[in-house]
Amino acid sequence: MSRKPIGQLLISKGLATAVDIDAAAEVQSSVGGRIGMILVRLGAVSEIDLLRTLSEQTGWAIQIRDEMPSPSAVQSFIEETRTQSGWWAAQEAVAWRARPSVDGEELADGTHKPVEDCIICAAVDPLNLTLRGVLEQVADRPIIWRLSPRNLIATAMDDLDRDGLGISGTLTSDAARLRELAEEAPVIDFVNAVFAESIQMRASDIHVEPFEDQFFVRMRVDGILQTVRAAPRSAFDAVCSRIKLLSGMDIGERRLPQDGRQAIRISGQDIDLRVSTLPAAWGESIVMRLLGKTSRIPQLTELGMPKADAEGLAKLVEQPNGIVLITGPTGSGKTTTIYRLLSGLNDGQRKIVTVEDPVEFDLPGVVQVHVRSDIGLTFAAGLRSILRQDPDVIMVGEIRDSETARIAVQAALTGHMVISTVHTNSAIAALPRLIDLGVENYLLADVLRGVVGQRLVRRLCKACSKPAKASDWRTIVPANLYQAVQDCGADFRHPVGCARCNQTGYSGRVGIYEILHFTPDIAGAMREGASEMQIAKIAMATGYRSMFEDGMLKAARGETSLTEIQRVIAIPESEMDDDPVRSDVPLSVE
């Protein structure tokens, strides 16, 4: 235990600054409350960091999700002590009878002896005098106090079909009333807890979805949605209004879709919050994209691109003119790849201008334009204006219509390097897509420099993945790749699941890529109207490696699993035949 005040401990650990403590102390002098909880509410400290520091200060253990009691155990204790679940929800605590192994935990009398039979109380604030007084009166055996994250208590209360938010009653549609509700402490705490949990889980998006009796909070982690919270529908309007206030939206308008953006501070981190609302049957569906403010964009090799491919791609965009395309579905990491390329080109000697929808990261030294279709500032209109800004490099967020495609080609023909994205399933499929948009074959052959296809797959958790038996992957690996991965001593692995990866078996993501370099042979074939399949054969003859093959290599290195590759990429028919492995594209796990 430490005798230092919590503020000093947080400063000594680098979790808070003196300015943060002074701001919290000012709030405390006005409205009361504990300094640690105020720091969490202000976004200066994450809840988990506060709990760890409090644990060091007090000697109390932190309640973990895996050791939470069953709803029946909580209900049984409530009934035995003749208390009310609503009272426990208000105290933000749960208690239950247990016979745990608790060696080292502090008891109510200050001792640290293990006990055979006890009462465990997990609370957001174990120093709550009201809570301690009541529990000590009704307890007939020693009490073990534990610090608990707020969401664990809320979940326990939700399991008892109670209102864990402390918000009840019918909510009115009056904007003033909604604003008042949005400023109430339980609502602020709930929304802040959701944001803090999203950061802890490394979520990219938060979905808040209302239904008839309740609303759900789901988070997209490593590309997969997970339901993390459920709360009564009666609380949704206040929570929705809080989110809309944070993002600068009109809280009184609930009939039309809205978009908003706001910079907030959560758990000591500055976060850009991009919010979209969509009116639905039971209320507004809310999706929030969390964008961390960071000046460092990962290198392509850190994202999973082979070093040789990363160097080759960098050379493509350094050419004085032409078009380089990044392809893939939404959420495949295209924007990060483009920003990395732009960062490499941003040497102060080039004029770089972008037109994006929306601007996701700030790039110092780059002129970034936000598309506003509602006022006529479309990709095409923005691109036309950019050409009058004397640019060297132009980034177009997406080529989605004929006008934008034609202007991009003309920009490349007149001496500009154009980097953009197209939604296609593969790099080669981008060629017929541009032709469908009205770009002539011969022009495409003149301006295209290269196309990158990419996807994101989940990384296997290093703590719990296990080796796969040969029989597990032998029938999955296509015939024309089987011998190669067998000869290279591949380390195929299976996901298992543990506390570190939230029982998913995966932690983080890695990119899988294919890069089509527009060689003279491919350009010549394009001028003659070659098909997609013909171009693919020419590319393979010069070393082209598909995303599927790149994914197989990463699975063979134990970075991801074969089932994950199958989930993200459909196995090409050409990979399933019995042709021998191509000798010109050797597979290696080095």
mmCIF file of C-alpha atoms in Angstrom, residues 237-362:
data_model
loop_
_atom_site.group_PDB
_atom_site.id
_atom_site.type_symbol
_atom_site.label_atom_id
_atom_site.label_comp_id
_atom_site.label_asym_id
_atom_site.label_seq_id
_atom_site.Cartn_x
_atom_site.Cartn_y
_atom_site.Cartn_z
ATOM 1 C CA ASP A 237 -32.713 9.269 -25.564
ATOM 2 C CA ALA A 238 -30.489 10.783 -22.886
ATOM 3 C CA VAL A 239 -27.454 8.801 -24.037
ATOM 4 C CA CYS A 240 -28.166 9.682 -27.673
ATOM 5 C CA SER A 241 -28.466 13.369 -26.776
ATOM 6 C CA ARG A 242 -25.171 13.255 -24.882
ATOM 7 C CA ILE A 243 -23.379 11.820 -27.911
ATOM 8 C CA LYS A 244 -24.995 14.345 -30.244
ATOM 9 C CA LEU A 245 -23.997 17.223 -27.964
ATOM 10 C CA LEU A 246 -20.395 16.024 -27.958
ATOM 11 C CA SER A 247 -20.325 15.914 -31.747
ATOM 12 C CA GLY A 248 -22.013 19.272 -32.366
ATOM 13 C CA MET A 249 -25.320 17.939 -33.694
ATOM 14 C CA ASP A 250 -28.849 19.260 -33.286
ATOM 15 C CA ILE A 251 -30.307 17.193 -30.426
ATOM 16 C CA GLY A 252 -33.828 18.311 -31.300
ATOM 17 C CA GLU A 253 -33.672 16.880 -34.851
ATOM 18 C CA ARG A 254 -34.424 13.167 -34.788
ATOM 19 C CA ARG A 255 -36.148 12.721 -38.145
ATOM 20 C CA LEU A 256 -33.186 13.270 -40.473
ATOM 21 C CA PRO A 257 -29.723 11.719 -40.650
ATOM 22 C CA GLN A 258 -26.942 13.867 -39.212
ATOM 23 C CA ASP A 259 -23.151 13.852 -39.284
ATOM 24 C CA GLY A 260 -20.920 15.393 -36.686
ATOM 25 C CA ARG A 261 -17.324 15.559 -35.593
ATOM 26 C CA GLN A 262 -15.707 16.602 -32.357
ATOM 27 C CA ALA A 263 -12.367 16.368 -30.545
ATOM 28 C CA ILE A 264 -12.725 14.863 -27.070
ATOM 29 C CA ARG A 265 -10.381 13.684 -24.341
ATOM 30 C CA ILE A 266 -10.877 10.203 -22.968
ATOM 31 C CA SER A 267 -8.559 8.270 -20.646
ATOM 32 C CA GLY A 268 -5.876 10.903 -21.126
ATOM 33 C CA GLN A 269 -5.963 10.538 -24.910
ATOM 34 C CA ASP A 270 -7.091 13.106 -27.457
ATOM 35 C CA ILE A 271 -9.590 11.454 -29.792
ATOM 36 C CA ASP A 272 -11.327 12.702 -32.946
ATOM 37 C CA LEU A 273 -14.931 11.539 -32.801
ATOM 38 C CA ARG A 274 -16.773 11.147 -36.114
ATOM 39 C CA VAL A 275 -20.466 10.467 -35.590
ATOM 40 C CA SER A 276 -23.308 9.465 -37.912
ATOM 41 C CA THR A 277 -26.957 9.134 -36.903
ATOM 42 C CA LEU A 278 -29.667 7.382 -38.885
ATOM 43 C CA PRO A 279 -33.378 7.471 -37.934
ATOM 44 C CA ALA A 280 -34.659 3.913 -37.443
ATOM 45 C CA ALA A 281 -37.816 2.231 -36.188
ATOM 46 C CA TRP A 282 -37.030 2.554 -32.468
ATOM 47 C CA GLY A 283 -34.827 5.636 -32.478
ATOM 48 C CA GLU A 284 -31.624 6.921 -34.006
ATOM 49 C CA SER A 285 -28.944 4.372 -34.817
ATOM 50 C CA ILE A 286 -25.581 5.911 -33.939
ATOM 51 C CA VAL A 287 -22.188 4.920 -35.313
ATOM 52 C CA MET A 288 -19.037 6.570 -33.984
ATOM 53 C CA ARG A 289 -15.613 6.275 -35.584
ATOM 54 C CA LEU A 290 -12.757 6.877 -33.152
ATOM 55 C CA LEU A 291 -9.681 8.431 -34.696
ATOM 56 C CA GLY A 292 -6.665 8.869 -32.468
ATOM 57 C CA LYS A 293 -4.755 12.089 -32.923
ATOM 58 C CA THR A 294 -1.260 10.981 -33.765
ATOM 59 C CA SER A 295 1.551 12.460 -35.808
ATOM 60 C CA ARG A 296 2.992 9.036 -36.571
ATOM 61 C CA ILE A 297 1.554 6.864 -39.304
ATOM 62 C CA PRO A 298 2.878 3.269 -39.370
ATOM 63 C CA GLN A 299 5.374 2.235 -41.999
ATOM 64 C CA LEU A 300 4.019 -0.086 -44.678
ATOM 65 C CA THR A 301 6.215 -2.905 -43.385
ATOM 66 C CA GLU A 302 4.669 -2.453 -39.924
ATOM 67 C CA LEU A 303 1.257 -2.854 -41.535
ATOM 68 C CA GLY A 304 2.298 -6.213 -42.963
ATOM 69 C CA MET A 305 3.525 -5.317 -46.454
ATOM 70 C CA PRO A 306 6.700 -7.187 -47.475
ATOM 71 C CA LYS A 307 9.739 -4.927 -47.553
ATOM 72 C CA ALA A 308 10.363 -5.385 -51.284
ATOM 73 C CA ASP A 309 6.737 -4.533 -52.088
ATOM 74 C CA ALA A 310 6.828 -1.464 -49.828
ATOM 75 C CA GLU A 311 9.953 -0.175 -51.530
ATOM 76 C CA GLY A 312 8.489 -0.852 -54.973
ATOM 77 C CA LEU A 313 5.265 0.971 -54.115
ATOM 78 C CA ALA A 314 7.190 3.970 -52.792
ATOM 79 C CA LYS A 315 9.047 4.187 -56.133
ATOM 80 C CA LEU A 316 5.737 4.075 -58.021
ATOM 81 C CA VAL A 317 4.337 7.160 -56.276
ATOM 82 C CA GLU A 318 7.633 9.034 -56.610
ATOM 83 C CA GLN A 319 7.228 9.120 -60.389
ATOM 84 C CA PRO A 320 6.449 12.614 -61.733
ATOM 85 C CA ASN A 321 3.048 11.661 -63.127
ATOM 86 C CA GLY A 322 0.550 8.842 -63.428
ATOM 87 C CA ILE A 323 -2.103 7.152 -61.328
ATOM 88 C CA VAL A 324 -1.598 4.728 -58.436
ATOM 89 C CA LEU A 325 -4.730 3.061 -57.083
ATOM 90 C CA ILE A 326 -5.425 1.371 -53.751
ATOM 91 C CA THR A 327 -8.337 -1.073 -53.901
ATOM 92 C CA GLY A 328 -10.366 -2.995 -51.359
ATOM 93 C CA PRO A 329 -13.653 -2.865 -49.467
ATOM 94 C CA THR A 330 -14.536 -0.430 -46.701
ATOM 95 C CA GLY A 331 -12.400 -1.077 -43.629
ATOM 96 C CA SER A 332 -9.516 -2.716 -45.470
ATOM 97 C CA GLY A 333 -6.946 -0.075 -44.453
ATOM 98 C CA LYS A 334 -6.766 1.827 -47.746
ATOM 99 C CA THR A 335 -6.691 5.248 -46.077
ATOM 100 C CA THR A 336 -3.786 4.318 -43.809
ATOM 101 C CA THR A 337 -1.806 3.035 -46.794
ATOM 102 C CA ILE A 338 -2.422 6.245 -48.727
ATOM 103 C CA TYR A 339 -1.474 8.459 -45.769
ATOM 104 C CA ARG A 340 1.755 6.511 -45.381
ATOM 105 C CA LEU A 341 2.559 7.102 -49.063
ATOM 106 C CA LEU A 342 1.730 10.808 -48.763
ATOM 107 C CA SER A 343 3.900 11.104 -45.651
ATOM 108 C CA GLY A 344 6.813 9.657 -47.610
ATOM 109 C CA LEU A 345 6.259 12.193 -50.399
ATOM 110 C CA ASN A 346 5.813 15.127 -48.007
ATOM 111 C CA ASP A 347 9.396 16.412 -48.144
ATOM 112 C CA GLY A 348 8.599 20.115 -48.439
ATOM 113 C CA GLN A 349 9.520 20.179 -52.137
ATOM 114 C CA ARG A 350 6.177 18.910 -53.424
ATOM 115 C CA LYS A 351 2.782 20.580 -53.343
ATOM 116 C CA ILE A 352 0.406 17.889 -52.079
ATOM 117 C CA VAL A 353 -3.358 18.462 -52.106
ATOM 118 C CA THR A 354 -6.051 15.988 -51.087
ATOM 119 C CA VAL A 355 -9.815 15.876 -51.486
ATOM 120 C CA GLU A 356 -11.344 13.487 -48.939
ATOM 121 C CA ASP A 357 -14.659 12.412 -47.451
ATOM 122 C CA PRO A 358 -13.932 12.973 -44.611
ATOM 123 C CA VAL A 359 -10.426 14.127 -43.657
ATOM 124 C CA GLU A 360 -9.464 11.369 -41.213
ATOM 125 C CA PHE A 361 -5.940 12.397 -40.169
ATOM 126 C CA ASP A 362 -4.223 15.761 -40.142
#
